[in-house]
Coordinates of C-alpha atoms in Angstrom, one line a residue:
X1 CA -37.2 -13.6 -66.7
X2 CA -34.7 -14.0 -64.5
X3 CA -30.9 -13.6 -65.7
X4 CA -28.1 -16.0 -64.7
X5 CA -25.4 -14.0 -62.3
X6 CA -22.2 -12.8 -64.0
X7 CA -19.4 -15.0 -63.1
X8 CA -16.6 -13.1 -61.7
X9 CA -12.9 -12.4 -63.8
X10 CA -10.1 -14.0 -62.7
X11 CA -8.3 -12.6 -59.9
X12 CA -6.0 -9.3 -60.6
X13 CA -3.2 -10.7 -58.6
X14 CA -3.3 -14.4 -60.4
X15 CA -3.7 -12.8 -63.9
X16 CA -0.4 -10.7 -63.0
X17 CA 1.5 -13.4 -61.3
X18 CA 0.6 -15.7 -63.9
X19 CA 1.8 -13.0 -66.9
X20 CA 5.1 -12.3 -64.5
X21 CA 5.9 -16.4 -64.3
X22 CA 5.0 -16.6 -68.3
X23 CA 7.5 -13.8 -69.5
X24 CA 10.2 -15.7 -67.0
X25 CA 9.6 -18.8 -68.0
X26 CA 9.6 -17.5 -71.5
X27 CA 13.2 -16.0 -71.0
X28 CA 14.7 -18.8 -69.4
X29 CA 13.2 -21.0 -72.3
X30 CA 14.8 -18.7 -75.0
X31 CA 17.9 -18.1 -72.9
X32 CA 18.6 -22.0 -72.7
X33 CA 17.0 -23.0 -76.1
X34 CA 19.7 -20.7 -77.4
X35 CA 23.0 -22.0 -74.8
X36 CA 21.1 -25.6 -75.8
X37 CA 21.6 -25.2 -79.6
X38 CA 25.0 -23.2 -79.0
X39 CA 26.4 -26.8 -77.6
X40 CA 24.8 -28.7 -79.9
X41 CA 26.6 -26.7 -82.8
X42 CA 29.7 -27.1 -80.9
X43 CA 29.9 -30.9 -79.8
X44 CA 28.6 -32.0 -83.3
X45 CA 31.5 -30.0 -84.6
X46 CA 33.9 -31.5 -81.8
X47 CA 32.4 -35.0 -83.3
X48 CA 33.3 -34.2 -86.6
X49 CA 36.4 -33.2 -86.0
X50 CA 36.9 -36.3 -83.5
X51 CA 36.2 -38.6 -87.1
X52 CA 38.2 -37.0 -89.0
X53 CA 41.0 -37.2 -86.6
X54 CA 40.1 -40.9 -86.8
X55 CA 40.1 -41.0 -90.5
X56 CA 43.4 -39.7 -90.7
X57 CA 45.2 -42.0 -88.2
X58 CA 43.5 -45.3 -89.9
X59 CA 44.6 -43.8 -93.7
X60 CA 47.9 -43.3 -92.1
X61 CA 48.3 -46.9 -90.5
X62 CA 46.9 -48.7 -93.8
X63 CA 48.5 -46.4 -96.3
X64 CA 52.2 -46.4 -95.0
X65 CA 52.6 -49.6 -94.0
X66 CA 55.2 -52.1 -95.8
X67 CA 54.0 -54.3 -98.1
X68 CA 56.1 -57.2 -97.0
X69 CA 54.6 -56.9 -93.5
X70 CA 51.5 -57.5 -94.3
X71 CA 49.6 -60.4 -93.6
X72 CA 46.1 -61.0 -92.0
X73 CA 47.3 -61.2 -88.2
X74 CA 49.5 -58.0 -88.7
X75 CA 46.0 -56.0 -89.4
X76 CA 44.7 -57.6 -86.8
X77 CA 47.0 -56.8 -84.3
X78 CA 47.3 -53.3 -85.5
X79 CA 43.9 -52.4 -85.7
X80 CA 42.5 -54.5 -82.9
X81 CA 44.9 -52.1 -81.0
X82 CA 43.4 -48.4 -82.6
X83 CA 39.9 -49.9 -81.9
X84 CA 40.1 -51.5 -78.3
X85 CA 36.8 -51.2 -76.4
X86 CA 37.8 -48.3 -75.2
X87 CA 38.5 -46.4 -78.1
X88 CA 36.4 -44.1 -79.4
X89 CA 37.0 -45.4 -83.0
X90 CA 35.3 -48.9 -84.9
X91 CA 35.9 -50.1 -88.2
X92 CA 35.2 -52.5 -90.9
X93 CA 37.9 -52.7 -93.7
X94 CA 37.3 -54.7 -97.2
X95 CA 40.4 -55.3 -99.7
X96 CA 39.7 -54.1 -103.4
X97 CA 38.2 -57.8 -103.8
X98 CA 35.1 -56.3 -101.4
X99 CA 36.9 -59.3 -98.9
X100 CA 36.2 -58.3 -95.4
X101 CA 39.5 -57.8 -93.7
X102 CA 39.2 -56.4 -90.4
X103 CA 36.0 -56.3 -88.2
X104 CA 36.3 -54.8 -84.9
X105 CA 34.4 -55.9 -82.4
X106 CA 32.1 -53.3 -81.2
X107 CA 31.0 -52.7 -84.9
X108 CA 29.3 -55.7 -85.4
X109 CA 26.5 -53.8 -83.7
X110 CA 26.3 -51.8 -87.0
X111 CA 25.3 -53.8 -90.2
X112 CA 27.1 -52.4 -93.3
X113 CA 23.6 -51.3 -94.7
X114 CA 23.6 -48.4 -91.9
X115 CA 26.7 -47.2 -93.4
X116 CA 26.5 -44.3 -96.3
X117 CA 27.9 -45.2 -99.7
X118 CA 31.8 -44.6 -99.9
X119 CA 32.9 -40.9 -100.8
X120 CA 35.4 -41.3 -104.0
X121 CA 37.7 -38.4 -102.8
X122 CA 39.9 -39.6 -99.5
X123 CA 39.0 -35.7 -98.4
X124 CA 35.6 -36.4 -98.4
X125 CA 33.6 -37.9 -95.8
X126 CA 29.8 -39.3 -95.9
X127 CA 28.2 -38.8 -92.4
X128 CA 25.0 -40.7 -91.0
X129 CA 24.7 -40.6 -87.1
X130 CA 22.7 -43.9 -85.8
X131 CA 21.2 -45.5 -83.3
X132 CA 23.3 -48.9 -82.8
X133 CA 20.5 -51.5 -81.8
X134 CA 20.6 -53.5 -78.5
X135 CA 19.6 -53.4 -75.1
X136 CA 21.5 -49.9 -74.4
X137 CA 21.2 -46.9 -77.0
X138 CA 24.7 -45.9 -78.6
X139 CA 24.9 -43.6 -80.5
X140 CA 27.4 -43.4 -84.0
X141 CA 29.0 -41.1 -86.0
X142 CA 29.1 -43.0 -89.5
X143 CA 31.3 -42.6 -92.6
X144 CA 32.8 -44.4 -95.5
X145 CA 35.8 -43.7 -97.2
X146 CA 38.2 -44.8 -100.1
X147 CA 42.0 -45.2 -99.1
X148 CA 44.8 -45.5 -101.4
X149 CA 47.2 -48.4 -100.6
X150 CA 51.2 -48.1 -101.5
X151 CA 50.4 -50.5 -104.0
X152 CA 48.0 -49.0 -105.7
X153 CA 45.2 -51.0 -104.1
X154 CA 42.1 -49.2 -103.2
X155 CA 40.5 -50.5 -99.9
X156 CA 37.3 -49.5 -98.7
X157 CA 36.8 -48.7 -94.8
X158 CA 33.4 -48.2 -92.5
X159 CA 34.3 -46.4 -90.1
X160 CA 32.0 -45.5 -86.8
X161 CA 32.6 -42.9 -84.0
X162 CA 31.7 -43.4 -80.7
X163 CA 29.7 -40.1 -79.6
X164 CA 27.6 -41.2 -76.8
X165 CA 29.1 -39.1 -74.0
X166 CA 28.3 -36.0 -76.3
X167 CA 24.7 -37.2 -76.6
X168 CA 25.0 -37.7 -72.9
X169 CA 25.8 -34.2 -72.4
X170 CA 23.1 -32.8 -74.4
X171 CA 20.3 -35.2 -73.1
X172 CA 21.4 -34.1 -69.5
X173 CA 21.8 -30.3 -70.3
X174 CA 18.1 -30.8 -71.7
X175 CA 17.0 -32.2 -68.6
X176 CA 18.4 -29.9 -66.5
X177 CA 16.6 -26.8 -68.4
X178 CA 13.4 -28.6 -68.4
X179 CA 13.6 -29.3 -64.7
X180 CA 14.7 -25.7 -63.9
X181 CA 11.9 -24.3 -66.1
X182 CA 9.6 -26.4 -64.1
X183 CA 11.6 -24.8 -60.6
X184 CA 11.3 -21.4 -62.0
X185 CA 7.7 -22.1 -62.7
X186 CA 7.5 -22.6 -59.2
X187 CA 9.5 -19.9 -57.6
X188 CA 8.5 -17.4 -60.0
X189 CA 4.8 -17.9 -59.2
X190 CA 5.4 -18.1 -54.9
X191 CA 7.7 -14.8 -56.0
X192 CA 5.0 -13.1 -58.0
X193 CA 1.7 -13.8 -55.8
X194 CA 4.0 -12.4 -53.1
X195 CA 4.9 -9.3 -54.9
X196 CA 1.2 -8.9 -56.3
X197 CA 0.2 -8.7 -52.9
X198 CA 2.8 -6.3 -52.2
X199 CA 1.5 -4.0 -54.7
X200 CA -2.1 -4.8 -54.3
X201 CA -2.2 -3.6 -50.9
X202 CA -2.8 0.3 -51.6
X203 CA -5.6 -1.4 -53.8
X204 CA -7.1 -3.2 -50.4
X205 CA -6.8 -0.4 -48.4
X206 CA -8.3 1.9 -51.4
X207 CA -11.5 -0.8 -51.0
X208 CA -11.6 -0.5 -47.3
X209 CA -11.9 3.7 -47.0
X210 CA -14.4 3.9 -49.5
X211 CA -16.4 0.9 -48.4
X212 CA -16.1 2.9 -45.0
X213 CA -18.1 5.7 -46.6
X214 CA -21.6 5.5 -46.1
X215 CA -25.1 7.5 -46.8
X216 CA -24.9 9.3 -43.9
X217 CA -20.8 10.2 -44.4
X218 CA -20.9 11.7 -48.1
X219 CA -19.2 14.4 -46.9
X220 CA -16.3 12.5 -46.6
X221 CA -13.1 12.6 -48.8
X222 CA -10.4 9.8 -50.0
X223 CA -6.7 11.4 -49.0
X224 CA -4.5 12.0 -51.6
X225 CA -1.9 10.0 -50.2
X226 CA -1.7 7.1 -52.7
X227 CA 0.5 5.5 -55.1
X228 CA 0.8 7.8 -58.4
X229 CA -1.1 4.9 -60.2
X230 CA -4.2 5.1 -58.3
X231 CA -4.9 9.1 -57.9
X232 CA -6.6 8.9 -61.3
X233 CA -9.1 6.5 -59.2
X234 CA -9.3 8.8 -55.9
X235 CA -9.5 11.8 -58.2
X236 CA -12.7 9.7 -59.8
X237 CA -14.5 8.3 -56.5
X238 CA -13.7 11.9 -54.5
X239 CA -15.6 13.4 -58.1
X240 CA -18.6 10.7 -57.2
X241 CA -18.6 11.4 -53.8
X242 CA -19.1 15.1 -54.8
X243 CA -22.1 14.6 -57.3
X244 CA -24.2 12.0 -54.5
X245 CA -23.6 14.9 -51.7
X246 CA -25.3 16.9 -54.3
X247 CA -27.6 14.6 -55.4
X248 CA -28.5 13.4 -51.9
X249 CA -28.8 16.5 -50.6
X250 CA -31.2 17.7 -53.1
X251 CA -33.4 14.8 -52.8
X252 CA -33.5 15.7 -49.2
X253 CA -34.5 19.2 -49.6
X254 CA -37.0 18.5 -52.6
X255 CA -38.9 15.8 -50.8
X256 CA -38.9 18.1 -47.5
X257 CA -40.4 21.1 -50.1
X258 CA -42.7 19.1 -51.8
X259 CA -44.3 17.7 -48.3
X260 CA -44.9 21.2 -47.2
X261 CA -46.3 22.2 -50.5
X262 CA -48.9 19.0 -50.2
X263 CA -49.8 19.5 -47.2
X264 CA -51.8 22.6 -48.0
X265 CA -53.9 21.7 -50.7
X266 CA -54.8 18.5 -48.8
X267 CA -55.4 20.1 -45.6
X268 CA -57.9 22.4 -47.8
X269 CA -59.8 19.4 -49.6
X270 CA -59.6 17.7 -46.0
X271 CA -61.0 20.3 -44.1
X272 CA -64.2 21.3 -46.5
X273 CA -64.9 18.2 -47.3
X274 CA -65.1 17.5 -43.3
X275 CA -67.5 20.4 -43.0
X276 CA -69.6 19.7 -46.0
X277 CA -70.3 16.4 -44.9
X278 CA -71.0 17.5 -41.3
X279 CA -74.4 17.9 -42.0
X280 CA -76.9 17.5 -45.0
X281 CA -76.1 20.3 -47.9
X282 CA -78.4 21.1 -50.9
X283 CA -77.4 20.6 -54.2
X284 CA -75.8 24.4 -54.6
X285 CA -73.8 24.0 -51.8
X286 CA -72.1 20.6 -53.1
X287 CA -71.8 22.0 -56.1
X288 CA -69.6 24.9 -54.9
X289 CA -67.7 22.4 -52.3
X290 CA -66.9 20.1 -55.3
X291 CA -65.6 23.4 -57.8
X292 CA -63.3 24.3 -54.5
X293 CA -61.9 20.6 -54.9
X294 CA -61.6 21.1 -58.1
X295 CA -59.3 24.3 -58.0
X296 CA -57.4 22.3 -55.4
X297 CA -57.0 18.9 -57.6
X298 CA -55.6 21.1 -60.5
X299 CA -53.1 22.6 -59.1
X300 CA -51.8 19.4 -57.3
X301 CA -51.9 18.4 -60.7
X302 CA -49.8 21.1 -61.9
X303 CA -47.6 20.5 -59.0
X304 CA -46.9 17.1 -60.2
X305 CA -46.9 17.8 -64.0
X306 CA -43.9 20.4 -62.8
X307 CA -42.0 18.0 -60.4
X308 CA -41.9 15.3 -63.1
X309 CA -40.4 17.4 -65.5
X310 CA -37.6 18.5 -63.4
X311 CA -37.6 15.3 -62.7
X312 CA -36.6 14.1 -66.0
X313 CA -34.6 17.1 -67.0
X314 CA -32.2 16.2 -64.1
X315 CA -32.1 12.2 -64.9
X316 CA -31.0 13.5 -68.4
X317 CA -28.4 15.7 -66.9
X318 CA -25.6 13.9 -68.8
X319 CA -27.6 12.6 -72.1
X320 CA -26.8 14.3 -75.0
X321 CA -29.5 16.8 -76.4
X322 CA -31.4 17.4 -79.3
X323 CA -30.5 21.1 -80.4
X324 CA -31.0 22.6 -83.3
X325 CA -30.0 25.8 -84.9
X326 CA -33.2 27.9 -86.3
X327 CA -34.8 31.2 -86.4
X328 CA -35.9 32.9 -83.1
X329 CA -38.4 35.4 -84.7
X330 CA -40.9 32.6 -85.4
X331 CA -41.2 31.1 -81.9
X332 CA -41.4 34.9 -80.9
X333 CA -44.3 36.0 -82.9
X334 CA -45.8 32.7 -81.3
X335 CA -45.1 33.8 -77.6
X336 CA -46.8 37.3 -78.9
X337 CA -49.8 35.9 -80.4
X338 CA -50.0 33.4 -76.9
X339 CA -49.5 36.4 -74.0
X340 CA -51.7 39.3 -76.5
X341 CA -55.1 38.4 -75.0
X342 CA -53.9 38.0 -71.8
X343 CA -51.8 41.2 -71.8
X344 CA -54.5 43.4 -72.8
X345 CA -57.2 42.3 -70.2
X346 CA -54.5 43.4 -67.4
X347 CA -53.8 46.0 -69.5
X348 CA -50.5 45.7 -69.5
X349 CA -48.1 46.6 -73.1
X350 CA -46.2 43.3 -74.5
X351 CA -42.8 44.1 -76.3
X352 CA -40.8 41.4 -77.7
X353 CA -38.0 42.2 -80.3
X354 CA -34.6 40.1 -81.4
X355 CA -34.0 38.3 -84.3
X356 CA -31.4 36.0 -85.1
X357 CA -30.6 31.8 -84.9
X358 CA -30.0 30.1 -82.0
X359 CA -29.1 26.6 -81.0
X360 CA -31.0 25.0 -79.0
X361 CA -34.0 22.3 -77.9
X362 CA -37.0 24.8 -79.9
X363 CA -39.7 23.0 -77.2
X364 CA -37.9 23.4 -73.7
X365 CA -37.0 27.0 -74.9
X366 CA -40.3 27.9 -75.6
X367 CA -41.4 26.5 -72.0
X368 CA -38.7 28.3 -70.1
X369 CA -39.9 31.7 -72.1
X370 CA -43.4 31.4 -71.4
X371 CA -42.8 30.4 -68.0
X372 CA -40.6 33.7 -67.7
X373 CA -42.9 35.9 -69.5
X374 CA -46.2 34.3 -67.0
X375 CA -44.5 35.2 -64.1
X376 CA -43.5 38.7 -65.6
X377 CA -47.3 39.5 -66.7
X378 CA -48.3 38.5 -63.0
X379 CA -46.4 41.2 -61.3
X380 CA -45.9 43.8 -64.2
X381 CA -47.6 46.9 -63.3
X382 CA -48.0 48.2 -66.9
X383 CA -45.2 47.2 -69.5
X384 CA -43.6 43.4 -70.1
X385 CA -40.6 43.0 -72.7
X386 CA -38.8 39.9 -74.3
X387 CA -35.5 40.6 -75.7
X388 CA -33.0 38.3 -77.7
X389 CA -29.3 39.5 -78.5
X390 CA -26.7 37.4 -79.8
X391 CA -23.5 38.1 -77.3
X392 CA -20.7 36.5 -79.5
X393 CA -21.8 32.6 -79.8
X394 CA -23.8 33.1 -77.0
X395 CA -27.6 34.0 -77.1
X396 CA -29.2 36.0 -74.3
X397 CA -32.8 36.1 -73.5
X398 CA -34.2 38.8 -71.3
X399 CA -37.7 39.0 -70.0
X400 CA -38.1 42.2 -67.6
X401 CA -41.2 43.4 -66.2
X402 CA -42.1 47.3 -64.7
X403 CA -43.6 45.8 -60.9
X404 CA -42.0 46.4 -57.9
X405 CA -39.1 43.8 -58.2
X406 CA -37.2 41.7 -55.9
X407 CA -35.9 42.2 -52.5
X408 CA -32.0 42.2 -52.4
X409 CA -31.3 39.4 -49.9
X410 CA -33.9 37.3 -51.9
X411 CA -32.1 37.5 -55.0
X412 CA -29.8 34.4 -54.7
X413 CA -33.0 32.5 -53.7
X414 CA -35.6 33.3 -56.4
X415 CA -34.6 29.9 -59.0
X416 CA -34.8 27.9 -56.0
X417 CA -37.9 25.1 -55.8
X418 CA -41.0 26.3 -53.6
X419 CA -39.5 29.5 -53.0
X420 CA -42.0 32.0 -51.0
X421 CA -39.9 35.0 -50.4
X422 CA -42.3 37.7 -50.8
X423 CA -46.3 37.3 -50.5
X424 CA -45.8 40.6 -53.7
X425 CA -43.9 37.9 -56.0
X426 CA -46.0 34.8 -54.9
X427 CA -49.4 34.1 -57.0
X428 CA -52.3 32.2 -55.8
X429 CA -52.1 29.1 -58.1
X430 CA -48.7 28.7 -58.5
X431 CA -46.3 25.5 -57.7
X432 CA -43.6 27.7 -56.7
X433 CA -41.5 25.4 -59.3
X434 CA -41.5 27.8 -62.6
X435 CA -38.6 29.7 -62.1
X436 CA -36.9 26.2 -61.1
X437 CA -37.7 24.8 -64.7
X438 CA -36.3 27.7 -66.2
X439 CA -32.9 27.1 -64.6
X440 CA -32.9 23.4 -65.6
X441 CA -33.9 23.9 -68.9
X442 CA -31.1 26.4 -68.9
X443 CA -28.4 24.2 -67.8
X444 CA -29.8 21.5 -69.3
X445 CA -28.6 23.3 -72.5
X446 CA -24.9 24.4 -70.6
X447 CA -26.4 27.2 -70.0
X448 CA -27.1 29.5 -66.9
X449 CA -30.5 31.4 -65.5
X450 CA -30.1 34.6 -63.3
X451 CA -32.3 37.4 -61.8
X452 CA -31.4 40.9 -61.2
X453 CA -33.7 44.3 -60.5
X454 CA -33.7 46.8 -63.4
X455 CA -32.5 50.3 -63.3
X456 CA -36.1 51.6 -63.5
X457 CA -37.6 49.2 -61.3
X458 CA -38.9 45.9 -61.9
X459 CA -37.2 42.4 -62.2
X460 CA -35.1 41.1 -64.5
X461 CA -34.8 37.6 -65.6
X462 CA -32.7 36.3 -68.3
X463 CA -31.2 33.0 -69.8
X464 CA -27.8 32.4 -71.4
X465 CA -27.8 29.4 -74.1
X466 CA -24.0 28.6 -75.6
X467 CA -23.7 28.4 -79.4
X468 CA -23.2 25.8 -81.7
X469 CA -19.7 24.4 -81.4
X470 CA -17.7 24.9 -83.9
X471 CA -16.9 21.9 -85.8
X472 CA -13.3 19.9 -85.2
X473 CA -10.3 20.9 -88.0
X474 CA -8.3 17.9 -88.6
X475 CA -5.0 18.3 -90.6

């Protein structure tokens, strides 16, 4: 079943320029949404103002005029002047019979139904901004208004204010933001990719050094000479470069071991099964060519039963794993019971003592002790002990045997895989790889293996397993 390829994320640089032209365009939008309503507050109180003015003009013209003087044409001529096309001011004005008196011309355009009802106090005003109809928007401040004649009529005016030019003003201001927001849009983005490229370019040259680094360079390192930012990364890949030199470098040396230890075993079965077959044998003499095999085919078998565990031990190197605390004294009377037979037909005295709990995986302990305690009984001369001590959280696991112990220069060696120091500390049968599953099942547990010769002779292996953390205190 074949899975579809993951489709790559956006670019690093786009995402950033596009969140850098965002939070600009963001403050500009605030920035001039804020200056836009500012002069909105302000011309629609400079309109207001501009009526009332108005207002107080036309209440002073109808109010304190003579009543002799007037006549039809004198309005007229009076109000025809305060409302001129150029003016900023129209009016309608009715008599207290509701008689239309005075129309001026530009506020025909408004039919008396656009205009608000009439406030009853002269101090009051009704506002209601329009849209005059027609072939070119205008737009109108409206109001109606009560004023007092000297004769004690009441006339009622509709009176419009011309407030286009503000409207104007604000339409253009708009336009202007919207088309610099669209500019800054622009710019910011040419400005941003520039400036993620800028800072991008450690990142590229990052790429290049390590994609410089091959298999046969792992001994390489990434300078420190980066941008702050990035020496949490170079700190990381110089960290990986340091466990694949190990790793690769202990593939190497394992697959260079393990040919040399096949190619004895199969030379054997090789070579007398050659012979055998060079001429007809009888039945006894198959026989015993077929039991060498055998001996041969077993331990190639223990060979790779031991090179799969390590195997597996080291691909769980950073999986957590299952420890538990229990009783030691059990799994010792166990290793007793196992080595007691054994013991006794070499003649040879078994002492285990310790008690106590440990922490750790019961099964891979038990395999690193018997492997310890096997390789002790194979070199002992008379006298094998096991001892477990508890050295603060720490358990420590001895196994020391009374043979003729290990050479001093071959000391640091004796853990590694295939090892054949010393014909006295190698057995026939062995895969050379027991003391190496001791040491992973040791650090497998964050522990550590080691080898030393004892005062009265002998060698001296032992294993150091950590405790059971202690538990986390949150206040």
């Amino acid at each position: 079943m074949s899975s579809k390829p993951a489709r790559p994320h956006a670019s690093l640089a786009v995402r950033l320029t596009i969140i850098f032209t965002l939070a600009a365009v963001l403050v500009i939008l605030l920035g001039g949404g804020a200056l836009y309503l500012f002069l909105r507050a302000g011309l629609a109180n400079q309109a207001i103002s501009g009526l009332d003015d108005g207002l107080h003009l036309l209440r002073a013209r109808i109010h304190d005029q003579p009543v002799a003087q007037e006549s039809r044409a004198h309005w007229q001529r009076a109000l025809t002047e305060f409302t001129r096309p150029d003016s900023l001011y129209a009016c309608r004005l009715y008599d207290e019979d509701g008689q239309l008196v005075f129309e001026s011309p530009r506020i025909a355009a408004l039919p008396a139904s656009d205009f608000p009802a009439p406030a009853r106090d002269p101090a009051l005003r009704a506002l209601h901004p329009v849209k005059a109809p027609g072939h070119v928007e205008q737009h109108w401040l409206l109001s109606s208004v009560y004023i007092d004649r000297l004769d004690g009529a009441r006339w009622r005016v509709d009176f419009a204010y011309d407030n286009e030019y503000r409207h104007e003003l604000l339409e253009g201001y708009l336009h202007a933001m919207l088309l610099g927001v669209v500019l800054a849009v622009i710019l910011f983005a040419l400005i941003g990719q520039m400036a993620m490229r800028y800072v991008l370019m450690p990142i590229h040259s990052l790429s290049r050094q390590v994609g410089d680094i091959d298999a046969g360079q792992l001994d390489r390192r990434i300078s420190p000479a980066w941008p702050r930012e990035l020496l949490p990364i170079v700190s990381a890949m110089n960290s990986l470069l340091d466990r694949l030199q190990i790793s690769f470098a202990r593939q190497a040396q394992f697959s260079a071991d393990l040919a040399h230890e096949l190619r004895s075993p199969l030379h054997a079965l090789v070579s007398v099964t050659e012979v055998t077959l060079n001429r007809p044998r009888n039945e006894q003499e198959y026989r015993a060519t077929l039991e060498a095999n055998l001996d041969e085919f077993r331990h190639l078998q223990r060979l790779s039963d031991d090179m799969l565990f390590i195997a597996r031990t080291e691909q769980a190197e950073h999986q957590p794993l299952d420890r538990v605390a229990f009783d030691i004294r059990p799994l010792l009377d166990g290793l007793y019971d196992l080595f007691d037979a054994l013991a006794e037909s070499k003649q040879i005295g078994l002492q285990f003592s310790g008690a106590g709990t440990v922490y750790a995986n019961r099964d891979l302990l038990r395999r690193a002790l018997i492997n310890l305690v096997s390789n002790a009984l194979q070199y002992a001369h008379s006298r094998v002990s096991l001892s477990v001590v508890q050295d603060g959280a720490d358990s420590v696991f001895t196994v020391e045997d009374d043979g003729d112990g290990v050479a001093a220069a071959q000391l640091p060696f004796m853990f590694a895989r295939f090892y054949r120091g010393d014909e006295s500390r190698s057995r026939p049968g062995g895969t050379g790889l027991g003391l190496s599953i001791v040491k992973a099942i040791a650090e497998r547990h964050g522990g550590t293996a080691g080898v030393e010769n004892g005062e009265r002779g002998g060698a001296r292996f032992h294993i150091r397993l950590p405790g059971k953390p202690a538990p986390d205190l949150q206040t």
